[in-house]
Amino acid sequence: MTFKTTINLSFAKKILAMYTRPRRNRKNAVIRSMVEETKLGVENLIYPIFLLDGKGIKTEVKSLPNNFRWSLDMLIPEIEACMKLGVKTFDLFPAVDESLKDKIASYSYASDNFYLDAIRKLKAEFPEMVIMSDVAMDPYSSDGHDGLVENGEIVNDKTLPILAKMAIAQAQAGVDIIGPSDMMDGRVGYLREELDEAGYENTSIMSYSVKYASAFYNPFRDALDSAPKSGDKKTYQMNPANKREALLEAELDYSEGADMLMVKPALCYLDVIHLLKENFNIPITAYNVSGECAMVYAAARNGWLNYEPVMYEMLLSMRRAGADAILTYFAKDFAEMVKKK
Ligand code: PBG
């Protein structure tokens, strides 16, 4: 048996009729960048940070290498470095001592709360810094759930006033953007009304509108010791199988006055980010959650993936899907990468 080894080029040209050659628009770096459809910059990123009480503490989160639990004194120079790199929006999460947790998350609005105190100090130190905070009971709750637990059930309506107290305390401390992440029904409208009544009509709400009951949150729960003590979060967080329900959640938050709508997690839910972008005329954000980043750190540390290009490609995919801003543990590394170029 013999194989034909020469290719008849003029024949190939005729049958393919290649008048359009997409590769012409990729032929050098200048042209490639000229026609680049999606831009990603540090200004699009929000950096989640874990705070704890005390002094001189900076401990790495085991399941989220490269990320730390910081005491305020250690964090200040880090924030300064980030600000210089152009990362200016931070989502701060408190790791609360177990002894301060109770059924009603009362520490979340206590006058001696270290987290609220840290926010006040950071705002004084860095007037340009934008601070976002989480509104949910889990880091302060002895049950480890986002809502109030009664007889094993996460009760919706009784949770709302607790969330409002938390949100007002945060707004009072100087938070710019409140992030309700609890997935209780009706909380955006409730919080908006309570914030306005307390005089915080300029405090924004970025609602975790479409938050799935995902297996990608574990490193975050390790960082805060905030895993549920019993059961799971499936009665309030969404079923990952559902997409039309995302429209319902987003519609409610939009009509209740949310300023921005978030999809969380991001990587497995790019279709949902796209769906919201097509249907709502307010900013859409995506939370590139702890588990998504942990996978990349792990593979990079093993030499299986190349950290910087993988991180860039991941974040770019979220922007391409429609995210205006992205919460990501990669924020500082991304900023450093851009600066090097
Ligand atoms: C708290 C909250 C969680 C995350 C953000 N806010 C955890 C959860 O809902 O269990 C997860 C963030 C991440 O994994 O990076 N409600």
mmCIF file of C-alpha atoms and ligand atoms in Angstrom:
data_model
loop_
_atom_site.group_PDB
_atom_site.id
_atom_site.type_symbol
_atom_site.label_atom_id
_atom_site.label_comp_id
_atom_site.label_asym_id
_atom_site.label_seq_id
_atom_site.Cartn_x
_atom_site.Cartn_y
_atom_site.Cartn_z
ATOM 1 C CA MET A 1 0.000 0.000 0.000
ATOM 2 C CA THR A 2 1.379 3.450 -0.905
ATOM 3 C CA PHE A 3 0.374 6.782 0.548
ATOM 4 C CA LYS A 4 0.198 10.000 -1.372
ATOM 5 C CA THR A 5 2.653 12.350 0.324
ATOM 6 C CA THR A 6 2.386 15.522 -1.767
ATOM 7 C CA ILE A 7 -0.514 17.921 -1.273
ATOM 8 C CA ASN A 8 -2.025 19.685 -4.217
ATOM 9 C CA LEU A 9 -2.117 23.245 -2.864
ATOM 10 C CA SER A 10 -3.986 24.924 -5.687
ATOM 11 C CA PHE A 11 -6.692 22.298 -5.329
ATOM 12 C CA ALA A 12 -6.894 22.896 -1.560
ATOM 13 C CA LYS A 13 -7.217 26.622 -2.166
ATOM 14 C CA LYS A 14 -9.993 26.157 -4.659
ATOM 15 C CA ILE A 15 -12.142 23.968 -2.476
ATOM 16 C CA LEU A 16 -11.575 26.025 0.696
ATOM 17 C CA ALA A 17 -11.892 29.415 -1.059
ATOM 18 C CA MET A 18 -9.869 31.062 1.662
ATOM 19 C CA TYR A 19 -10.542 34.723 1.083
ATOM 20 C CA THR A 20 -11.145 35.061 4.783
ATOM 21 C CA ARG A 21 -8.119 34.150 6.852
ATOM 22 C CA PRO A 22 -8.744 34.895 10.545
ATOM 23 C CA ARG A 23 -5.054 34.392 11.240
ATOM 24 C CA ARG A 24 -4.273 37.751 9.561
ATOM 25 C CA ASN A 25 -5.756 39.446 12.634
ATOM 26 C CA ARG A 26 -3.426 37.451 14.851
ATOM 27 C CA LYS A 27 -0.182 37.960 12.975
ATOM 28 C CA ASN A 28 1.622 40.122 15.511
ATOM 29 C CA ALA A 29 1.259 41.337 19.069
ATOM 30 C CA VAL A 30 0.215 44.884 18.100
ATOM 31 C CA ILE A 31 -2.644 43.711 15.883
ATOM 32 C CA ARG A 32 -3.700 41.067 18.387
ATOM 33 C CA SER A 33 -3.956 43.651 21.108
ATOM 34 C CA MET A 34 -5.721 46.143 18.788
ATOM 35 C CA VAL A 35 -8.569 43.708 18.170
ATOM 36 C CA GLU A 36 -8.698 42.251 21.666
ATOM 37 C CA GLU A 37 -12.358 42.063 22.676
ATOM 38 C CA THR A 38 -12.073 41.744 26.449
ATOM 39 C CA LYS A 39 -9.983 43.918 28.728
ATOM 40 C CA LEU A 40 -9.057 42.954 32.249
ATOM 41 C CA GLY A 41 -7.377 45.377 34.614
ATOM 42 C CA VAL A 42 -6.635 45.716 38.324
ATOM 43 C CA GLU A 43 -9.498 48.204 38.569
ATOM 44 C CA ASN A 44 -11.906 45.305 37.922
ATOM 45 C CA LEU A 45 -10.694 43.296 40.911
ATOM 46 C CA ILE A 46 -11.846 43.085 44.523
ATOM 47 C CA TYR A 47 -9.465 41.455 46.998
ATOM 48 C CA PRO A 48 -10.960 39.261 49.783
ATOM 49 C CA ILE A 49 -8.957 39.418 53.031
ATOM 50 C CA PHE A 50 -9.314 37.488 56.319
ATOM 51 C CA LEU A 51 -8.928 39.489 59.512
ATOM 52 C CA LEU A 52 -8.489 38.341 63.068
ATOM 53 C CA ASP A 53 -8.134 39.952 66.463
ATOM 54 C CA GLY A 54 -4.735 40.404 68.066
ATOM 55 C CA LYS A 55 -1.305 41.691 67.184
ATOM 56 C CA GLY A 56 1.607 40.464 65.090
ATOM 57 C CA ILE A 57 -0.380 37.677 63.424
ATOM 58 C CA LYS A 58 -0.044 36.548 59.818
ATOM 59 C CA THR A 59 -0.840 32.865 59.385
ATOM 60 C CA GLU A 60 -1.288 31.144 56.071
ATOM 61 C CA VAL A 61 -4.602 29.395 55.423
ATOM 62 C CA LYS A 62 -3.633 25.743 54.923
ATOM 63 C CA SER A 63 -6.192 25.002 52.233
ATOM 64 C CA LEU A 64 -5.665 28.374 50.553
ATOM 65 C CA PRO A 65 -1.912 28.885 50.283
ATOM 66 C CA ASN A 66 -0.741 32.397 49.524
ATOM 67 C CA ASN A 67 -3.627 33.762 51.628
ATOM 68 C CA PHE A 68 -3.437 34.693 55.292
ATOM 69 C CA ARG A 69 -5.353 35.523 58.427
ATOM 70 C CA TRP A 70 -4.084 38.938 59.383
ATOM 71 C CA SER A 71 -4.167 41.028 62.515
ATOM 72 C CA LEU A 72 -4.710 44.679 61.673
ATOM 73 C CA ASP A 73 -1.148 45.843 62.447
ATOM 74 C CA MET A 74 0.285 43.278 60.020
ATOM 75 C CA LEU A 75 -2.374 44.010 57.411
ATOM 76 C CA ILE A 76 -1.766 47.764 57.155
ATOM 77 C CA PRO A 77 1.523 47.526 55.189
ATOM 78 C CA GLU A 78 -0.067 44.860 52.982
ATOM 79 C CA ILE A 79 -2.997 47.158 52.135
ATOM 80 C CA GLU A 80 -0.530 49.930 51.394
ATOM 81 C CA ALA A 81 1.356 47.659 48.977
ATOM 82 C CA CYS A 82 -1.884 46.627 47.261
ATOM 83 C CA MET A 83 -3.058 50.228 46.907
ATOM 84 C CA LYS A 84 0.254 51.118 45.260
ATOM 85 C CA LEU A 85 -0.310 48.295 42.791
ATOM 86 C CA GLY A 86 -3.772 49.666 41.992
ATOM 87 C CA VAL A 87 -5.835 47.147 43.995
ATOM 88 C CA LYS A 88 -8.117 49.496 45.924
ATOM 89 C CA THR A 89 -11.257 47.533 46.751
ATOM 90 C CA PHE A 90 -11.177 44.930 49.495
ATOM 91 C CA ASP A 91 -13.760 42.537 50.878
ATOM 92 C CA LEU A 92 -12.918 42.014 54.550
ATOM 93 C CA PHE A 93 -13.994 38.881 56.447
ATOM 94 C CA PRO A 94 -13.609 38.388 60.199
ATOM 95 C CA ALA A 95 -12.321 35.180 61.776
ATOM 96 C CA VAL A 96 -14.155 35.263 65.101
ATOM 97 C CA ASP A 97 -13.074 33.426 68.242
ATOM 98 C CA GLU A 98 -15.390 30.492 69.010
ATOM 99 C CA SER A 99 -16.096 31.883 72.507
ATOM 100 C CA LEU A 100 -17.684 35.006 70.977
ATOM 101 C CA LYS A 101 -20.141 33.107 68.791
ATOM 102 C CA ASP A 102 -23.781 32.660 69.806
ATOM 103 C CA LYS A 103 -27.159 31.697 68.302
ATOM 104 C CA ILE A 104 -28.013 35.258 67.281
ATOM 105 C CA ALA A 105 -24.598 36.403 66.007
ATOM 106 C CA SER A 106 -24.654 39.248 68.530
ATOM 107 C CA TYR A 107 -20.904 39.843 68.197
ATOM 108 C CA SER A 108 -21.497 41.027 64.607
ATOM 109 C CA TYR A 109 -22.850 44.330 65.925
ATOM 110 C CA ALA A 110 -21.174 44.450 69.359
ATOM 111 C CA SER A 111 -19.631 47.811 70.209
ATOM 112 C CA ASP A 112 -16.256 46.202 70.984
ATOM 113 C CA ASN A 113 -16.170 44.156 67.750
ATOM 114 C CA PHE A 114 -12.547 44.052 66.521
ATOM 115 C CA TYR A 115 -13.608 43.837 62.871
ATOM 116 C CA LEU A 116 -15.703 47.021 62.956
ATOM 117 C CA ASP A 117 -12.866 48.728 64.782
ATOM 118 C CA ALA A 118 -10.414 47.600 62.092
ATOM 119 C CA ILE A 119 -12.684 49.018 59.379
ATOM 120 C CA ARG A 120 -12.761 52.399 61.122
ATOM 121 C CA LYS A 121 -8.966 52.418 61.413
ATOM 122 C CA LEU A 122 -8.396 51.332 57.828
ATOM 123 C CA LYS A 123 -10.732 54.034 56.517
ATOM 124 C CA ALA A 124 -8.833 56.621 58.544
ATOM 125 C CA GLU A 125 -5.465 55.337 57.324
ATOM 126 C CA PHE A 126 -6.449 54.920 53.645
ATOM 127 C CA PRO A 127 -9.202 57.359 52.665
ATOM 128 C CA GLU A 128 -9.105 56.103 49.074
ATOM 129 C CA MET A 129 -9.627 52.455 50.022
ATOM 130 C CA VAL A 130 -13.032 50.982 49.158
ATOM 131 C CA ILE A 131 -14.260 48.476 51.737
ATOM 132 C CA MET A 132 -16.828 45.801 51.108
ATOM 133 C CA SER A 133 -18.190 43.575 53.884
ATOM 134 C CA ASP A 134 -20.182 40.387 54.144
ATOM 135 C CA VAL A 135 -23.634 40.355 55.697
ATOM 136 C CA ALA A 136 -24.464 36.823 56.874
ATOM 137 C CA MET A 137 -24.517 35.201 60.305
ATOM 138 C CA ASP A 138 -22.096 32.322 59.706
ATOM 139 C CA PRO A 139 -18.767 33.710 61.011
ATOM 140 C CA TYR A 140 -20.505 34.874 64.222
ATOM 141 C CA SER A 141 -22.995 32.047 64.694
ATOM 142 C CA SER A 142 -22.491 29.099 67.061
ATOM 143 C CA ASP A 143 -24.518 27.081 64.519
ATOM 144 C CA GLY A 144 -22.288 28.094 61.603
ATOM 145 C CA HIS A 145 -25.294 28.928 59.428
ATOM 146 C CA ASP A 146 -26.008 32.140 57.535
ATOM 147 C CA GLY A 147 -29.425 32.471 59.169
ATOM 148 C CA LEU A 148 -30.995 31.893 62.574
ATOM 149 C CA VAL A 149 -31.442 28.206 63.453
ATOM 150 C CA GLU A 150 -34.603 27.149 65.296
ATOM 151 C CA ASN A 151 -35.335 23.449 65.838
ATOM 152 C CA GLY A 152 -32.898 22.524 63.117
ATOM 153 C CA GLU A 153 -34.479 24.890 60.610
ATOM 154 C CA ILE A 154 -32.897 28.046 59.166
ATOM 155 C CA VAL A 155 -35.687 30.547 59.693
ATOM 156 C CA ASN A 156 -35.974 33.313 57.154
ATOM 157 C CA ASP A 157 -37.931 36.261 58.519
ATOM 158 C CA LYS A 158 -36.440 36.254 62.017
ATOM 159 C CA THR A 159 -32.973 36.427 60.424
ATOM 160 C CA LEU A 160 -33.672 39.727 58.647
ATOM 161 C CA PRO A 161 -33.524 42.056 61.688
ATOM 162 C CA ILE A 162 -30.217 40.453 62.739
ATOM 163 C CA LEU A 163 -28.790 41.064 59.262
ATOM 164 C CA ALA A 164 -30.020 44.662 59.416
ATOM 165 C CA LYS A 165 -28.260 45.287 62.737
ATOM 166 C CA MET A 166 -25.073 43.841 61.260
ATOM 167 C CA ALA A 167 -25.365 45.925 58.083
ATOM 168 C CA ILE A 168 -26.017 49.166 59.963
ATOM 169 C CA ALA A 169 -23.045 48.527 62.279
ATOM 170 C CA GLN A 170 -20.854 47.959 59.226
ATOM 171 C CA ALA A 171 -22.142 51.060 57.437
ATOM 172 C CA GLN A 172 -21.539 53.059 60.595
ATOM 173 C CA ALA A 173 -17.946 51.782 60.740
ATOM 174 C CA GLY A 174 -17.405 53.101 57.203
ATOM 175 C CA VAL A 175 -18.117 50.185 54.864
ATOM 176 C CA ASP A 176 -18.740 51.414 51.302
ATOM 177 C CA ILE A 177 -20.417 48.300 49.895
ATOM 178 C CA ILE A 178 -22.525 45.878 51.911
ATOM 179 C CA GLY A 179 -22.507 42.308 50.584
ATOM 180 C CA PRO A 180 -25.479 40.253 51.779
ATOM 181 C CA SER A 181 -24.291 36.676 51.229
ATOM 182 C CA ASP A 182 -26.902 34.867 53.297
ATOM 183 C CA MET A 183 -29.499 34.051 50.587
ATOM 184 C CA MET A 184 -32.499 34.725 52.852
ATOM 185 C CA ASP A 185 -35.585 35.841 50.916
ATOM 186 C CA GLY A 186 -36.399 39.533 50.983
ATOM 187 C CA ARG A 187 -33.184 40.660 52.616
ATOM 188 C CA VAL A 188 -32.071 43.192 50.019
ATOM 189 C CA GLY A 189 -35.269 45.229 50.333
ATOM 190 C CA TYR A 190 -35.233 44.878 54.109
ATOM 191 C CA LEU A 191 -31.605 46.021 54.359
ATOM 192 C CA ARG A 192 -32.129 48.886 51.915
ATOM 193 C CA GLU A 193 -35.022 50.199 53.960
ATOM 194 C CA GLU A 194 -33.205 49.864 57.283
ATOM 195 C CA LEU A 195 -29.994 51.414 55.949
ATOM 196 C CA ASP A 196 -31.896 54.357 54.482
ATOM 197 C CA GLU A 197 -33.804 54.871 57.699
ATOM 198 C CA ALA A 198 -30.539 54.928 59.646
ATOM 199 C CA GLY A 199 -29.161 57.581 57.280
ATOM 200 C CA TYR A 200 -26.968 55.323 55.154
ATOM 201 C CA GLU A 201 -28.653 55.868 51.806
ATOM 202 C CA ASN A 202 -25.226 56.175 50.157
ATOM 203 C CA THR A 203 -24.062 52.752 51.327
ATOM 204 C CA SER A 204 -24.166 50.419 48.313
ATOM 205 C CA ILE A 205 -25.536 46.885 48.240
ATOM 206 C CA MET A 206 -23.758 44.276 46.148
ATOM 207 C CA SER A 207 -26.103 41.361 46.541
ATOM 208 C CA TYR A 208 -24.915 37.786 46.405
ATOM 209 C CA SER A 209 -27.979 37.274 44.215
ATOM 210 C CA VAL A 210 -27.158 33.960 42.667
ATOM 211 C CA LYS A 211 -25.210 31.997 45.231
ATOM 212 C CA TYR A 212 -25.046 28.272 44.740
ATOM 213 C CA ALA A 213 -24.723 25.554 47.391
ATOM 214 C CA SER A 214 -21.259 24.826 46.082
ATOM 215 C CA ALA A 215 -18.494 22.447 47.111
ATOM 216 C CA PHE A 216 -15.929 25.144 46.300
ATOM 217 C CA TYR A 217 -16.213 27.119 49.565
ATOM 218 C CA ASN A 218 -14.226 24.817 51.869
ATOM 219 C CA PRO A 219 -10.956 26.793 52.040
ATOM 220 C CA PHE A 220 -12.943 29.912 52.954
ATOM 221 C CA ARG A 221 -14.724 28.052 55.757
ATOM 222 C CA ASP A 222 -11.316 26.808 56.972
ATOM 223 C CA ALA A 223 -10.038 30.373 57.016
ATOM 224 C CA LEU A 224 -12.919 31.551 59.195
ATOM 225 C CA ASP A 225 -13.722 28.300 61.048
ATOM 226 C CA SER A 226 -17.251 28.942 59.852
ATOM 227 C CA ALA A 227 -18.433 25.591 58.510
ATOM 228 C CA PRO A 228 -22.017 24.667 59.495
ATOM 229 C CA LYS A 229 -22.098 22.638 62.724
ATOM 230 C CA SER A 230 -24.853 20.470 61.314
ATOM 231 C CA GLY A 231 -26.550 19.980 57.984
ATOM 232 C CA ASP A 232 -25.725 21.910 54.830
ATOM 233 C CA LYS A 233 -26.792 25.169 53.200
ATOM 234 C CA LYS A 234 -29.077 23.706 50.558
ATOM 235 C CA THR A 235 -32.309 25.171 51.958
ATOM 236 C CA TYR A 236 -31.062 28.678 51.231
ATOM 237 C CA GLN A 237 -28.214 28.505 48.688
ATOM 238 C CA MET A 238 -29.221 27.541 45.154
ATOM 239 C CA ASN A 239 -29.108 24.167 43.459
ATOM 240 C CA PRO A 240 -26.158 24.161 40.998
ATOM 241 C CA ALA A 241 -28.457 22.538 38.443
ATOM 242 C CA ASN A 242 -30.650 25.628 38.147
ATOM 243 C CA LYS A 243 -30.326 28.532 35.761
ATOM 244 C CA ARG A 244 -33.836 29.959 35.281
ATOM 245 C CA GLU A 245 -34.052 30.313 39.045
ATOM 246 C CA ALA A 246 -31.041 32.633 38.805
ATOM 247 C CA LEU A 247 -33.228 35.072 36.870
ATOM 248 C CA LEU A 248 -35.852 34.983 39.620
ATOM 249 C CA GLU A 249 -33.275 35.673 42.361
ATOM 250 C CA ALA A 250 -31.690 38.472 40.323
ATOM 251 C CA GLU A 251 -35.076 40.003 39.470
ATOM 252 C CA LEU A 252 -36.037 40.138 43.159
ATOM 253 C CA ASP A 253 -32.752 41.733 44.253
ATOM 254 C CA TYR A 254 -32.893 44.199 41.372
ATOM 255 C CA SER A 255 -36.413 45.261 42.242
ATOM 256 C CA GLU A 256 -35.532 45.473 45.938
ATOM 257 C CA GLY A 257 -32.824 48.037 45.170
ATOM 258 C CA ALA A 258 -29.531 46.152 44.808
ATOM 259 C CA ASP A 259 -26.806 48.262 43.156
ATOM 260 C CA MET A 260 -24.866 45.286 41.800
ATOM 261 C CA LEU A 261 -25.716 41.620 41.305
ATOM 262 C CA MET A 262 -23.208 38.896 42.069
ATOM 263 C CA VAL A 263 -22.898 35.342 40.779
ATOM 264 C CA LYS A 264 -21.008 32.924 43.013
ATOM 265 C CA PRO A 265 -18.984 30.789 42.362
ATOM 266 C CA ALA A 266 -17.722 32.045 39.009
ATOM 267 C CA LEU A 267 -15.801 29.435 37.065
ATOM 268 C CA CYS A 268 -18.452 26.722 36.858
ATOM 269 C CA TYR A 269 -21.163 29.358 36.374
ATOM 270 C CA LEU A 270 -19.989 31.460 33.432
ATOM 271 C CA ASP A 271 -23.307 30.792 31.682
ATOM 272 C CA VAL A 272 -25.137 32.333 34.621
ATOM 273 C CA ILE A 273 -22.898 35.421 34.599
ATOM 274 C CA HIS A 274 -23.686 35.804 30.900
ATOM 275 C CA LEU A 275 -27.403 35.362 31.505
ATOM 276 C CA LEU A 276 -27.500 38.111 34.114
ATOM 277 C CA LYS A 277 -25.415 40.446 31.983
ATOM 278 C CA GLU A 278 -27.890 40.071 29.119
ATOM 279 C CA ASN A 279 -30.898 40.689 31.318
ATOM 280 C CA PHE A 280 -29.995 43.428 33.809
ATOM 281 C CA ASN A 281 -28.720 46.942 33.349
ATOM 282 C CA ILE A 282 -26.747 47.209 36.580
ATOM 283 C CA PRO A 283 -23.181 45.941 37.139
ATOM 284 C CA ILE A 284 -22.733 42.183 37.346
ATOM 285 C CA THR A 285 -19.976 40.816 39.554
ATOM 286 C CA ALA A 286 -18.502 37.345 39.955
ATOM 287 C CA TYR A 287 -16.912 35.718 42.998
ATOM 288 C CA ASN A 288 -13.920 33.613 41.964
ATOM 289 C CA VAL A 289 -14.213 31.600 45.189
ATOM 290 C CA SER A 290 -11.621 30.020 47.442
ATOM 291 C CA GLY A 291 -11.860 26.491 46.018
ATOM 292 C CA GLU A 292 -11.376 27.742 42.474
ATOM 293 C CA CYS A 293 -8.190 29.561 43.460
ATOM 294 C CA ALA A 294 -6.983 26.674 45.658
ATOM 295 C CA MET A 295 -7.061 24.312 42.654
ATOM 296 C CA VAL A 296 -4.758 26.644 40.749
ATOM 297 C CA TYR A 297 -2.352 27.138 43.672
ATOM 298 C CA ALA A 298 -2.158 23.375 44.156
ATOM 299 C CA ALA A 299 -1.509 22.585 40.501
ATOM 300 C CA ALA A 300 1.037 25.398 40.211
ATOM 301 C CA ARG A 301 2.905 24.221 43.315
ATOM 302 C CA ASN A 302 3.118 20.765 41.796
ATOM 303 C CA GLY A 303 4.460 22.166 38.560
ATOM 304 C CA TRP A 304 1.404 20.897 36.672
ATOM 305 C CA LEU A 305 0.160 24.311 35.566
ATOM 306 C CA ASN A 306 1.801 27.636 34.983
ATOM 307 C CA TYR A 307 0.363 29.965 37.637
ATOM 308 C CA GLU A 308 0.285 33.377 35.973
ATOM 309 C CA PRO A 309 -1.163 32.492 32.554
ATOM 310 C CA VAL A 310 -3.736 30.159 34.134
ATOM 311 C CA MET A 311 -4.842 32.807 36.616
ATOM 312 C CA TYR A 312 -5.085 35.366 33.809
ATOM 313 C CA GLU A 313 -7.101 33.040 31.574
ATOM 314 C CA MET A 314 -9.512 32.231 34.385
ATOM 315 C CA LEU A 315 -10.156 35.875 35.265
ATOM 316 C CA LEU A 316 -10.437 36.785 31.592
ATOM 317 C CA SER A 317 -13.116 34.126 31.088
ATOM 318 C CA MET A 318 -15.215 35.738 33.815
ATOM 319 C CA ARG A 319 -14.877 39.167 32.218
ATOM 320 C CA ARG A 320 -15.709 37.691 28.798
ATOM 321 C CA ALA A 321 -18.812 36.049 30.237
ATOM 322 C CA GLY A 322 -19.952 39.490 31.403
ATOM 323 C CA ALA A 323 -18.556 40.212 34.850
ATOM 324 C CA ASP A 324 -17.853 43.890 35.392
ATOM 325 C CA ALA A 325 -15.906 43.221 38.581
ATOM 326 C CA ILE A 326 -14.436 40.047 40.037
ATOM 327 C CA LEU A 327 -13.761 39.134 43.655
ATOM 328 C CA THR A 328 -10.607 37.052 43.598
ATOM 329 C CA TYR A 329 -7.799 35.842 45.854
ATOM 330 C CA PHE A 330 -5.525 36.393 42.831
ATOM 331 C CA ALA A 331 -5.985 40.190 42.950
ATOM 332 C CA LYS A 332 -2.557 41.138 44.279
ATOM 333 C CA ASP A 333 -0.664 38.556 42.215
ATOM 334 C CA PHE A 334 -2.503 39.720 39.118
ATOM 335 C CA ALA A 335 -1.543 43.333 39.845
ATOM 336 C CA GLU A 336 2.099 42.325 40.291
ATOM 337 C CA MET A 337 2.020 40.350 37.055
ATOM 338 C CA VAL A 338 0.626 43.311 35.105
ATOM 339 C CA LYS A 339 3.264 45.610 36.581
ATOM 340 C CA LYS A 340 6.100 43.298 35.484
ATOM 341 C CA LYS A 341 4.942 43.334 31.871
HETATM 342 C C1 PBG B 1 -20.512 33.516 54.018
HETATM 343 C C2 PBG B 1 -19.673 33.420 52.791
HETATM 344 C C3 PBG B 1 -19.102 32.274 52.211
HETATM 345 C C4 PBG B 1 -18.299 32.729 51.166
HETATM 346 C C5 PBG B 1 -18.429 34.111 51.113
HETATM 347 N N1 PBG B 1 -19.287 34.524 52.113
HETATM 348 C C6 PBG B 1 -19.180 30.846 52.598
HETATM 349 C C7 PBG B 1 -20.468 30.159 52.602
HETATM 350 O O1 PBG B 1 -21.481 30.655 52.131
HETATM 351 O O2 PBG B 1 -20.489 29.060 53.152
HETATM 352 C C8 PBG B 1 -17.430 31.857 50.301
HETATM 353 C C9 PBG B 1 -16.278 32.536 49.648
HETATM 354 C C10 PBG B 1 -15.210 31.644 49.128
HETATM 355 O O3 PBG B 1 -15.301 30.405 49.137
HETATM 356 O O4 PBG B 1 -14.200 32.197 48.689
HETATM 357 N N2 PBG B 1 -21.865 33.382 53.844
#
